[in-house]
Short mmCIF file of C-alpha atoms in Angstrom, two decimals:
data_model
loop_
_atom_site.label_atom_id
_atom_site.label_comp_id
_atom_site.label_asym_id
_atom_site.label_seq_id
_atom_site.Cartn_x
_atom_site.Cartn_y
_atom_site.Cartn_z
CA MET A 339 29.32 32.53 152.11
CA GLU A 340 28.21 33.11 155.46
CA PRO A 341 30.68 32.55 158.10
CA ARG A 342 29.65 29.43 160.17
CA PRO A 343 29.96 29.71 163.92
CA SER A 344 29.70 26.31 165.00
CA LEU A 345 33.05 25.16 162.82
CA ARG A 346 35.92 24.25 164.14
CA ILE A 347 37.60 24.07 160.71
CA PRO A 348 38.76 28.16 158.97
CA GLN A 349 35.70 28.86 157.66
CA GLU A 350 38.32 28.88 154.38
CA ILE A 351 38.76 25.87 154.43
CA TYR A 352 35.04 24.70 154.27
CA SER A 353 33.28 27.80 152.03
CA PHE A 354 36.53 25.71 148.98
CA PHE A 355 34.48 22.17 149.93
CA MET A 356 31.23 24.58 148.84
CA ASN A 357 32.08 26.13 146.21
CA PRO A 358 30.80 24.64 142.98
CA GLY A 359 32.15 21.22 141.42
CA GLY A 360 34.52 19.36 143.14
CA HIS A 361 38.25 19.61 144.69
CA SER A 362 41.37 18.56 145.84
CA LEU A 363 42.84 19.70 149.63
CA ILE A 364 46.17 18.44 150.36
CA LEU A 365 46.78 18.69 154.02
CA ARG A 366 50.80 17.88 154.84
CA GLY A 367 52.52 17.80 158.09
CA ASN A 368 55.14 16.39 160.58
CA ALA A 369 53.72 13.53 163.01
CA GLY A 370 52.30 14.65 165.41
CA THR A 371 50.53 17.58 164.30
CA GLY A 372 47.21 16.56 164.23
CA LYS A 373 46.82 15.62 160.28
CA THR A 374 43.95 12.96 161.58
CA THR A 375 42.48 15.39 163.72
CA PHE A 376 41.73 17.62 161.29
CA ALA A 377 41.11 15.60 159.09
CA LEU A 378 37.85 13.90 160.58
CA GLN A 379 37.49 17.08 162.04
CA THR A 380 36.82 18.82 158.48
CA MET A 381 34.22 15.43 157.73
CA GLU A 382 32.46 17.21 160.64
CA ASP A 383 31.95 20.18 160.50
CA LEU A 384 30.58 19.42 156.38
CA SER A 385 29.23 16.33 157.69
CA ASP A 386 25.22 17.53 157.57
CA LEU A 387 26.03 18.61 153.79
CA GLU A 388 28.19 16.41 152.45
CA ARG A 389 28.23 12.06 152.67
CA SER A 390 31.82 11.31 153.93
CA TYR A 391 33.70 8.68 153.27
CA TYR A 392 37.46 8.00 156.08
CA VAL A 393 39.63 5.35 154.97
CA SER A 394 43.26 4.27 156.60
CA THR A 395 44.99 1.89 155.13
CA ARG A 396 47.20 2.29 159.01
CA VAL A 397 44.72 2.51 161.16
CA SER A 398 42.18 -0.16 162.34
CA ASP A 399 38.55 0.51 162.48
CA ALA A 400 38.37 0.10 165.96
CA SER A 401 42.10 1.71 167.15
CA LEU A 402 40.00 4.96 165.62
CA PHE A 403 36.04 4.21 167.34
CA THR A 404 38.81 3.50 170.54
CA GLN A 405 40.04 7.64 169.86
CA PHE A 406 37.61 9.17 168.04
CA PRO A 407 34.06 7.05 169.27
CA TRP A 408 31.77 9.61 167.43
CA LEU A 409 33.65 9.12 164.66
CA LYS A 410 31.58 5.65 164.15
CA LYS A 411 27.97 7.58 163.45
CA ARG A 412 29.79 9.36 161.10
CA MET A 413 30.86 7.33 159.24
CA SER A 414 29.62 6.15 155.62
CA LYS A 415 30.25 2.01 154.19
CA GLU A 416 26.78 2.04 152.94
CA GLY A 417 27.26 1.04 149.50
CA ILE A 418 31.33 0.14 149.83
CA GLY A 419 31.76 -3.54 148.85
CA ALA A 420 28.25 -3.63 146.19
CA GLU A 421 29.94 -3.51 143.78
CA ASP A 422 27.33 -4.49 140.41
CA ASN A 423 30.13 -5.47 138.28
CA ASP A 424 28.51 -5.81 135.25
CA LYS A 425 27.44 -2.39 135.44
CA GLU A 426 29.83 0.05 133.43
CA TRP A 427 31.46 2.31 135.06
CA PRO A 428 32.34 5.41 131.84
CA ASN A 429 34.47 7.69 134.90
CA ARG A 430 36.64 4.75 135.51
CA SER A 431 39.68 5.36 132.87
CA GLY A 432 42.46 6.11 134.89
CA LEU A 433 42.10 3.56 137.71
CA ASN A 434 41.99 0.63 135.08
CA GLU A 435 44.82 2.43 133.64
CA LEU A 436 45.74 1.55 136.97
CA LYS A 437 44.99 -2.18 137.27
CA GLY A 438 45.95 -2.67 134.06
CA TYR A 439 43.02 -2.80 131.70
CA GLY A 440 41.95 -0.39 129.24
CA GLU A 441 41.61 0.88 126.36
CA ASN A 442 44.67 -0.12 124.99
CA PRO A 443 45.76 -2.76 126.98
CA VAL A 444 49.55 -3.18 127.86
CA GLY A 445 51.22 -6.78 127.20
CA ILE A 446 52.80 -9.08 129.81
CA THR A 447 56.25 -9.40 129.39
CA THR A 448 57.44 -11.44 132.46
CA GLY A 449 58.83 -9.53 134.77
CA GLU A 450 59.75 -6.68 132.68
CA MET A 451 55.81 -4.76 134.98
CA SER A 452 55.27 -3.83 138.00
CA ILE A 453 51.82 -3.79 137.58
CA SER A 454 50.47 -6.54 136.46
CA ILE A 455 46.60 -6.92 133.82
CA GLY A 456 44.01 -7.30 135.66
CA ARG A 457 45.50 -6.90 139.23
CA GLU A 458 42.80 -6.82 142.46
CA LEU A 459 43.08 -2.51 144.09
CA ARG A 460 40.55 -2.99 147.03
CA ASP A 461 41.16 -0.35 149.08
CA ILE A 462 40.81 2.22 145.34
CA GLU A 463 37.60 0.68 144.30
CA ALA A 464 35.90 0.94 146.93
CA ILE A 465 36.78 4.96 146.81
CA TYR A 466 35.19 4.83 143.36
CA GLU A 467 31.76 2.50 143.78
CA ALA A 468 31.31 5.69 147.17
CA VAL A 469 31.54 8.70 145.69
CA GLU A 470 29.54 6.34 142.25
CA VAL A 471 26.79 4.85 143.78
CA ASN A 472 25.30 8.73 145.37
CA LEU A 473 25.27 10.42 142.58
CA PRO A 474 24.22 12.69 141.56
CA LYS A 475 24.66 13.92 144.87
CA ARG A 476 27.97 15.50 146.82
CA SER A 477 30.36 13.15 148.52
CA LEU A 478 33.68 13.97 150.51
CA VAL A 479 36.14 11.15 150.85
CA VAL A 480 39.43 10.84 153.06
CA ILE A 481 41.98 9.61 152.81
CA ASP A 482 45.10 8.51 154.93
CA SER A 483 47.04 8.43 154.03
CA ILE A 484 47.73 8.83 150.02
CA ASP A 485 51.14 7.85 151.17
CA ALA A 486 50.08 4.98 152.06
CA MET A 487 47.79 3.59 150.41
CA ALA A 488 50.14 3.80 147.16
CA GLU A 489 53.32 2.10 149.01
CA LYS A 490 50.57 -0.35 149.66
CA TYR A 491 49.75 -0.81 145.61
CA GLU A 492 53.48 -0.54 144.82
CA MET A 493 53.11 2.93 142.95
CA SER A 494 54.34 6.55 143.25
CA CYS A 495 51.85 8.74 145.25
CA ALA A 496 51.65 11.56 141.73
CA LYS A 497 50.38 8.97 140.07
CA LEU A 498 47.40 7.59 142.42
CA MET A 499 46.47 11.07 143.72
CA ASN A 500 47.14 12.15 139.51
CA THR A 501 44.50 9.66 138.67
CA MET A 502 41.87 10.26 141.66
CA GLN A 503 42.00 14.08 140.89
CA LYS A 504 40.47 13.58 137.24
CA ASP A 505 38.09 10.80 138.14
CA ILE A 506 36.96 11.08 141.23
CA VAL A 507 37.34 14.64 141.73
CA GLU A 508 36.62 16.89 138.11
CA LYS A 509 34.64 13.37 136.96
CA ASN A 510 32.29 12.13 139.67
CA GLY A 511 32.46 16.03 141.55
CA ALA A 512 33.39 14.87 145.40
CA ASN A 513 35.27 16.16 147.27
CA THR A 514 38.38 14.49 148.56
CA LEU A 515 41.72 15.61 151.46
CA PHE A 516 44.80 13.66 150.51
CA VAL A 517 46.90 13.03 154.34
CA LEU A 518 50.42 12.80 152.87
CA GLU A 519 52.66 11.45 156.29
CA ASN A 520 55.05 14.50 156.17
CA ALA A 521 55.19 18.39 155.53
CA ASP A 522 57.03 17.87 152.03
CA SER A 523 56.26 20.42 149.17
CA GLN A 524 56.63 18.12 146.64
CA LEU A 525 52.76 17.19 145.03
CA ASP A 526 51.29 20.34 146.51
CA TYR A 527 50.99 20.87 142.69
CA LEU A 528 48.87 18.08 142.38
CA GLY A 529 46.04 18.80 144.85
CA ASP A 530 43.13 21.86 143.62
CA GLY A 531 44.43 22.76 147.96
CA VAL A 532 47.13 22.76 150.59
CA VAL A 533 46.88 23.01 154.41
CA LYS A 534 50.31 22.75 155.92
CA LEU A 535 50.06 21.81 160.08
CA THR A 536 53.12 22.53 161.76
CA VAL A 537 54.52 22.63 165.73
CA ASN A 538 56.25 25.45 167.33
CA GLU A 539 57.59 27.17 170.33
CA TYR A 540 56.16 30.87 171.40
CA GLN A 541 58.28 31.61 175.33
CA ARG A 542 59.18 27.87 175.42
CA ARG A 543 55.30 27.25 174.53
CA ARG A 544 53.98 25.31 172.91
CA ILE A 545 51.76 26.71 170.18
CA ARG A 546 49.71 24.64 166.40
CA GLU A 547 49.45 26.94 163.89
CA ILE A 548 47.64 25.41 159.99
CA GLU A 549 48.95 27.08 157.73
CA ILE A 550 46.44 27.75 154.01
CA LEU A 551 48.26 27.43 151.38
CA LYS A 552 46.76 27.44 148.16
CA LEU A 553 42.77 27.10 147.66
CA ARG A 554 41.71 27.52 144.24
CA GLY A 555 38.32 29.89 143.59
CA CYS A 556 38.29 30.19 146.92
CA GLU A 557 39.86 34.03 148.73
CA ILE A 558 41.87 33.51 151.74
CA PHE A 559 40.93 36.21 154.14
CA GLN A 560 43.24 34.61 157.43
CA PRO A 561 45.49 32.33 156.53
CA LYS A 562 47.55 31.85 159.33
CA TYR A 563 44.76 29.87 162.18
CA LEU A 564 46.37 29.44 165.64
CA TYR A 565 44.79 25.63 166.42
CA THR A 566 44.58 23.44 169.13
CA LEU A 567 43.83 19.65 169.99
CA LYS A 568 41.67 19.92 173.34
CA GLY A 569 39.58 17.09 173.79
CA GLY A 570 40.25 15.04 170.52
CA LYS A 571 39.38 17.33 168.28
CA ILE A 572 40.67 20.90 166.47
CA MET A 573 40.29 23.60 166.89
CA SER A 574 40.74 26.59 164.68
CA PHE A 575 40.95 29.75 166.17
CA GLY A 576 40.23 33.26 164.32
CA GLN A 577 40.35 36.46 164.20
CA ASN A 578 39.40 37.60 168.09
CA GLY A 579 35.71 39.57 167.34
CA SER A 580 34.38 42.66 168.54
CA SER A 581 33.45 43.39 172.09
CA THR A 582 29.68 44.21 171.43
CA ALA A 583 29.03 41.25 172.28
CA ILE A 584 31.34 40.46 175.24
CA THR A 585 29.77 42.57 177.92
CA PRO A 586 26.94 41.24 179.42
CA LYS A 587 23.79 43.70 180.00
CA ARG A 588 23.34 42.86 183.49
CA TRP A 589 26.16 41.81 185.78
CA SER A 590 26.47 38.22 186.55
CA PRO A 591 29.06 37.98 189.83
CA ILE A 592 31.52 35.20 190.70
CA GLN A 593 31.80 34.64 194.43
CA ASP A 594 35.00 33.56 195.78
CA SER A 595 36.60 30.21 195.98
CA ASP A 596 38.54 29.22 198.39
CA GLY A 597 39.55 32.52 199.91
CA ARG A 598 40.10 33.45 196.06
CA VAL A 599 38.56 36.52 194.78
CA SER A 600 37.51 36.31 191.17
CA SER A 601 39.33 38.65 188.14
CA GLY A 602 35.79 38.25 186.75
CA ILE A 603 36.68 35.29 183.78
CA VAL A 604 35.84 32.07 184.90
CA ASP A 605 38.76 30.92 182.29
CA LEU A 606 40.83 33.03 183.92
CA ASP A 607 40.23 32.26 187.25
CA ARG A 608 40.63 28.72 187.02
CA LEU A 609 43.31 28.94 185.33
CA PHE A 610 45.01 31.08 188.36
CA GLU A 611 44.05 28.29 190.77
CA GLY A 612 41.24 30.08 191.61
CA GLY A 613 40.91 33.32 191.55
CA LEU A 614 42.90 36.34 192.76
CA GLU A 615 44.32 36.20 196.63
CA ARG A 616 44.35 38.52 199.23
CA GLY A 617 47.51 41.18 200.14
CA SER A 618 48.51 40.46 196.06
CA ILE A 619 50.62 42.41 192.89
CA ILE A 620 49.19 41.19 189.63
CA LEU A 621 51.12 42.23 186.38
CA ILE A 622 48.85 42.50 183.26
CA GLU A 623 51.15 42.82 180.86
CA LEU A 624 49.81 43.44 177.30
CA GLY A 625 51.87 43.01 173.71
CA GLU A 626 52.22 44.79 170.65
CA GLY A 627 48.58 44.35 169.16
CA ILE A 628 46.51 44.16 172.05
CA SER A 629 43.03 46.41 170.27
CA THR A 630 41.75 48.31 172.50
CA SER A 631 38.83 46.55 172.78
CA PHE A 632 39.88 44.17 175.37
CA THR A 633 41.55 46.05 176.91
CA ARG A 634 38.84 48.02 177.98
CA ILE A 635 37.02 44.34 178.79
CA LEU A 636 39.03 43.55 180.93
CA GLU A 637 39.86 46.63 182.90
CA ALA A 638 35.40 45.87 183.25
CA SER A 639 35.93 42.14 183.81
CA LEU A 640 37.40 43.37 187.34
CA VAL A 641 35.63 45.99 188.13
CA SER A 642 32.63 44.45 187.24
CA ASN A 643 33.04 41.62 189.46
CA PHE A 644 34.44 43.70 192.62
CA VAL A 645 31.41 46.56 193.01
CA SER A 646 28.37 43.57 192.40
CA MET A 647 30.70 41.98 195.40
CA GLY A 648 30.27 45.99 197.13
CA ARG A 649 33.90 46.01 197.49
CA GLY A 650 35.42 48.83 196.40
CA VAL A 651 37.53 49.71 193.29
CA LEU A 652 40.67 52.19 192.75
CA TRP A 653 41.07 52.28 189.53
CA VAL A 654 43.23 54.63 186.62
CA PRO A 655 42.37 53.86 182.92
CA ILE A 656 44.69 52.65 181.07
CA ARG A 657 44.67 54.40 177.76
CA LYS A 658 43.92 58.05 179.00
CA VAL A 659 40.68 56.99 179.21
CA SER A 660 38.36 60.02 180.56
CA ALA A 661 36.54 59.35 183.99
CA ASP A 662 32.72 59.55 181.98
CA ALA A 663 33.33 57.62 179.24
CA ALA A 664 35.09 54.79 182.16
CA LYS A 665 31.13 54.39 183.62
CA ALA A 666 30.20 54.96 181.01
CA GLN A 667 31.54 51.49 179.77
CA ILE A 668 30.18 49.56 183.03
CA VAL A 669 27.21 51.02 183.83
CA LYS A 670 26.08 48.63 181.25
CA ALA A 671 26.53 46.34 183.57
CA ILE A 672 26.04 47.20 186.53
CA ASP A 673 23.73 49.90 188.67
CA GLU A 674 25.31 53.56 188.23
CA GLU A 675 24.82 53.64 191.60
CA ASN A 676 26.91 51.66 192.89
CA PHE A 677 29.73 52.41 190.44
CA ASP A 678 29.62 56.04 192.24
CA ARG A 679 29.71 54.26 195.77
CA LEU A 680 31.69 51.70 195.13
CA VAL A 681 34.30 53.22 192.13
CA ARG A 682 37.02 56.02 192.16
CA ILE A 683 39.09 57.57 189.63
CA PRO A 684 41.63 60.09 190.67
CA VAL A 685 41.70 62.72 188.07
CA SER A 686 43.81 65.92 188.00
CA ALA A 687 43.06 69.11 190.87
CA ASN A 688 44.22 70.66 188.24
CA GLN A 689 40.90 69.10 185.99
CA PHE A 690 38.37 68.54 188.02
CA GLY A 691 35.35 71.19 187.66
CA MET A 692 35.02 69.62 183.75
CA TYR A 693 34.64 66.51 186.07
CA GLU A 694 32.48 67.15 189.48
CA ALA A 695 31.10 63.61 189.65
CA LYS A 696 31.14 60.80 193.14
CA HIS A 697 33.37 58.13 191.23
CA ILE A 698 35.81 61.18 190.48
CA MET A 699 38.64 61.73 193.26
CA ALA A 700 40.69 64.78 192.66
CA VAL A 701 44.28 64.55 193.64
CA GLU A 702 47.48 67.11 192.26
CA GLY A 703 49.09 64.93 189.90
CA SER A 704 52.45 65.60 191.36
CA ASP A 705 53.59 62.34 193.52
CA ALA A 706 51.55 59.72 193.25
CA SER A 707 53.19 58.51 196.57
CA ALA A 708 50.44 61.36 198.42
CA ASP A 709 47.82 60.77 195.05
CA LEU A 710 47.69 57.23 195.99
CA ASN A 711 47.61 57.85 199.58
CA TRP A 712 45.75 54.61 201.94
CA LYS A 713 43.96 56.32 204.45
CA THR A 714 43.02 58.87 201.62
CA ILE A 715 41.85 56.58 199.16
CA GLU A 716 39.77 54.12 202.45
CA TYR A 717 37.78 57.86 202.91
CA SER A 718 37.04 58.10 199.88
CA LEU A 719 35.07 54.22 200.00
CA GLN A 720 33.29 54.39 203.33
CA GLY A 721 31.16 51.55 203.58
CA ALA A 722 32.96 49.81 200.34
CA ASP A 723 33.78 45.64 201.68
CA MET A 724 37.54 44.49 201.36
CA PRO A 725 39.89 43.64 199.63
CA ILE A 726 39.42 47.02 197.36
CA LEU A 727 41.66 46.90 194.85
CA SER A 728 43.63 48.95 193.12
CA LEU A 729 43.83 48.59 189.31
CA ILE A 730 45.85 51.05 187.95
CA GLY A 731 47.20 51.73 184.44
CA PHE A 732 50.85 52.21 183.84
CA ASP A 733 50.58 54.32 180.51
CA THR A 734 47.74 56.60 182.01
CA MET A 735 50.27 57.04 185.69
CA GLU A 736 53.58 57.38 184.02
CA SER A 737 52.24 60.54 181.39
CA ILE A 738 51.25 62.04 184.87
CA TYR A 739 54.43 61.91 186.74
CA GLY A 740 56.90 60.21 184.76
CA SER A 741 60.04 57.21 185.03
CA GLY A 742 59.84 57.76 188.34
CA LEU A 743 56.88 56.09 189.15
CA MET A 744 57.86 52.93 190.58
CA ASP A 745 59.12 54.56 193.12
CA GLN A 746 56.71 57.36 194.32
CA ILE A 747 54.34 54.14 194.59
CA MET A 748 55.50 51.65 196.79
CA GLY A 749 54.09 52.66 199.75
CA HIS A 750 50.80 52.13 198.27
CA LEU A 751 51.79 48.38 196.91
CA ALA A 752 53.60 47.72 200.96
CA SER A 753 49.98 49.17 201.99
CA ILE A 754 47.98 47.10 199.99
CA LYS A 755 49.49 44.20 201.47
CA ALA A 756 49.21 45.36 204.02
CA ASN A 757 45.56 46.05 204.26
CA GLN A 758 44.91 42.16 202.12
CA GLY A 759 43.76 44.80 199.14
CA ILE A 760 44.46 43.25 195.60
CA PHE A 761 46.86 45.93 193.16
CA VAL A 762 46.74 44.72 188.93
CA GLY A 763 48.83 46.58 187.66
CA ILE A 764 48.80 46.86 183.37
CA THR A 765 51.40 47.49 181.19
CA SER A 766 51.54 48.64 177.71
CA PRO A 767 54.92 47.84 175.74
CA SER A 768 55.82 50.69 175.73
CA ALA A 769 55.68 51.58 180.12
CA ARG A 770 58.87 51.45 181.91
CA SER A 771 57.49 50.11 185.07
CA THR A 772 57.00 46.65 183.89
CA GLU A 773 60.31 45.24 184.51
CA ARG A 774 60.66 46.60 188.14
CA LEU A 775 56.79 45.66 188.90
CA ALA A 776 57.54 41.71 187.38
CA ASP A 777 60.24 41.58 189.74
CA LEU A 778 57.15 41.90 192.91
CA ALA A 779 54.69 40.00 191.34
CA ASN A 780 52.46 37.31 192.79
CA LEU A 781 51.48 36.08 189.90
CA HIS A 782 52.75 37.76 185.66
CA ILE A 783 50.11 37.89 182.67
CA LYS A 784 51.75 37.78 179.65
CA ILE A 785 48.87 38.27 176.45
CA ASP A 786 50.31 38.52 173.55
CA ARG A 787 48.88 38.72 169.87
CA ILE A 788 49.09 35.46 166.91
CA GLY A 789 47.42 37.00 163.87
CA GLY A 790 44.63 36.95 164.30
CA THR A 791 44.68 34.92 167.91
CA ILE A 792 45.14 37.02 170.58
CA LEU A 793 46.75 34.88 173.47
CA ILE A 794 47.02 34.53 177.00
CA TYR A 795 50.03 32.07 180.08
CA GLY A 796 51.12 32.95 182.88
CA GLU A 797 54.28 33.57 183.60
CA GLU A 798 54.54 32.86 187.44
CA PRO A 799 53.52 31.13 187.97
CA PHE A 800 54.42 29.23 184.35
CA THR A 801 51.09 28.12 182.18
CA GLY A 802 51.10 26.82 178.67
CA CYS A 803 49.45 29.36 175.67
CA ASN A 804 45.98 29.49 176.19
CA ALA A 805 43.42 31.21 172.86
CA ILE A 806 40.37 33.60 173.65
CA THR A 807 37.32 33.23 172.47
CA TYR A 808 34.08 34.55 172.43
CA ASP A 809 31.01 32.46 174.27
CA ASP A 810 27.77 33.42 176.31
CA ARG A 811 28.53 32.06 179.97
CA ASP A 812 26.44 31.98 182.82
CA LYS A 813 28.66 34.48 185.47
CA GLY A 814 30.77 37.28 184.18
CA ALA A 815 32.33 38.39 181.27
CA CYS A 816 31.69 37.05 178.22
CA VAL A 817 35.12 35.86 177.54
CA SER A 818 37.08 32.50 177.65
CA LEU A 819 39.89 30.64 176.75
CA THR A 820 41.09 26.93 175.81
CA GLN A 821 45.06 25.98 176.32
CA ILE A 822 46.69 25.38 173.37
CA VAL A 823 47.63 20.95 173.52
#
């Protein structure tokens, strides 16, 4: 089945419910993990394909509509309470047993039976009725929670779930989502699928995780997803896509805001008080597993926005990307003439003959303090507007200048501050300069990866975790940040 880009629940769960026949899913997790929100989001994501019924024995409709205003128009009430009592329903053998009358009635002995013959099970009967009147179309039934319903009717949760599995899921072909009020796994065997929600701590920040434990008959490509409850809805984060859809064909610049300069990513500016401060030192620390495609987006966003504003850029690409390759990824978004005029990429003098181009700045490659002399940079970028961006990939720089790099660039950093430029240093996990640069940084951003999702958060100033997704944007890079709350 082709992925649906508008889905907010994991693709595997959507595919599970869309497989032929009825399927039951157990959703469990401790209080505060967002089980009700997840259940309602599942209803919404499937609403165009299946009629949904939400049953809650502990939360009133009024409370639900207040918390989830969109739910009112989604909830189906048709058919409930309109049962034809004279009609025979062939797929109710389990329900009849629960009610106490079936093919083999049990005689009453006072004080020895916990279920009396003919008892009313109003909520349970309403579920059967709703599914039956919608046949042959398939329904989605959400019971929140199955624990509370079993307790209300003084029966075991396992007995109730097993009955509904046989009657509603297997005989009537309905999809059913059982919400459990805790994370206990003892009832997992009763469901066709099991999903667990957890809240964990990562670097002293909250993260939320969906763990897909079982989906009978369905492949699980990604067993764990990060998710957020931002805006009162579930949003799960799958694997980040490729970079091909990120950099727009033509760059639309993001203007300065309250004196701060844009990073080229709208949401990143918003996360850090409107953008980059003039005269500041910024550290972007990359964790393990950050793909080259994303680091290219990061660099391209900074360079493209500065160049589109007529500002100069000194750029040492990370991961030893050649000057020509670096240029090639940028000129798709901005004019080549402006790139050649406003961007300088240092290249060792012994390689200069290989790269005779306007955007090349020849350097000796033995002493960074001399090669990054501010006067030389200003002269090379004559006509560029201020502030100048110094964008430095430390893995590349350390491979050229060695372990003493930080001592060699202290003069460059001082000049950045004095001339109100902006320094952005990007370090990889193997960089030796990270700790010292962190001590000097006005802004320290960390980028990590959990599973298939890239996270970005502020170490200084401290922020929560934000998941990175790729979306169309009017200005800047097509990158969005969504806070995990």
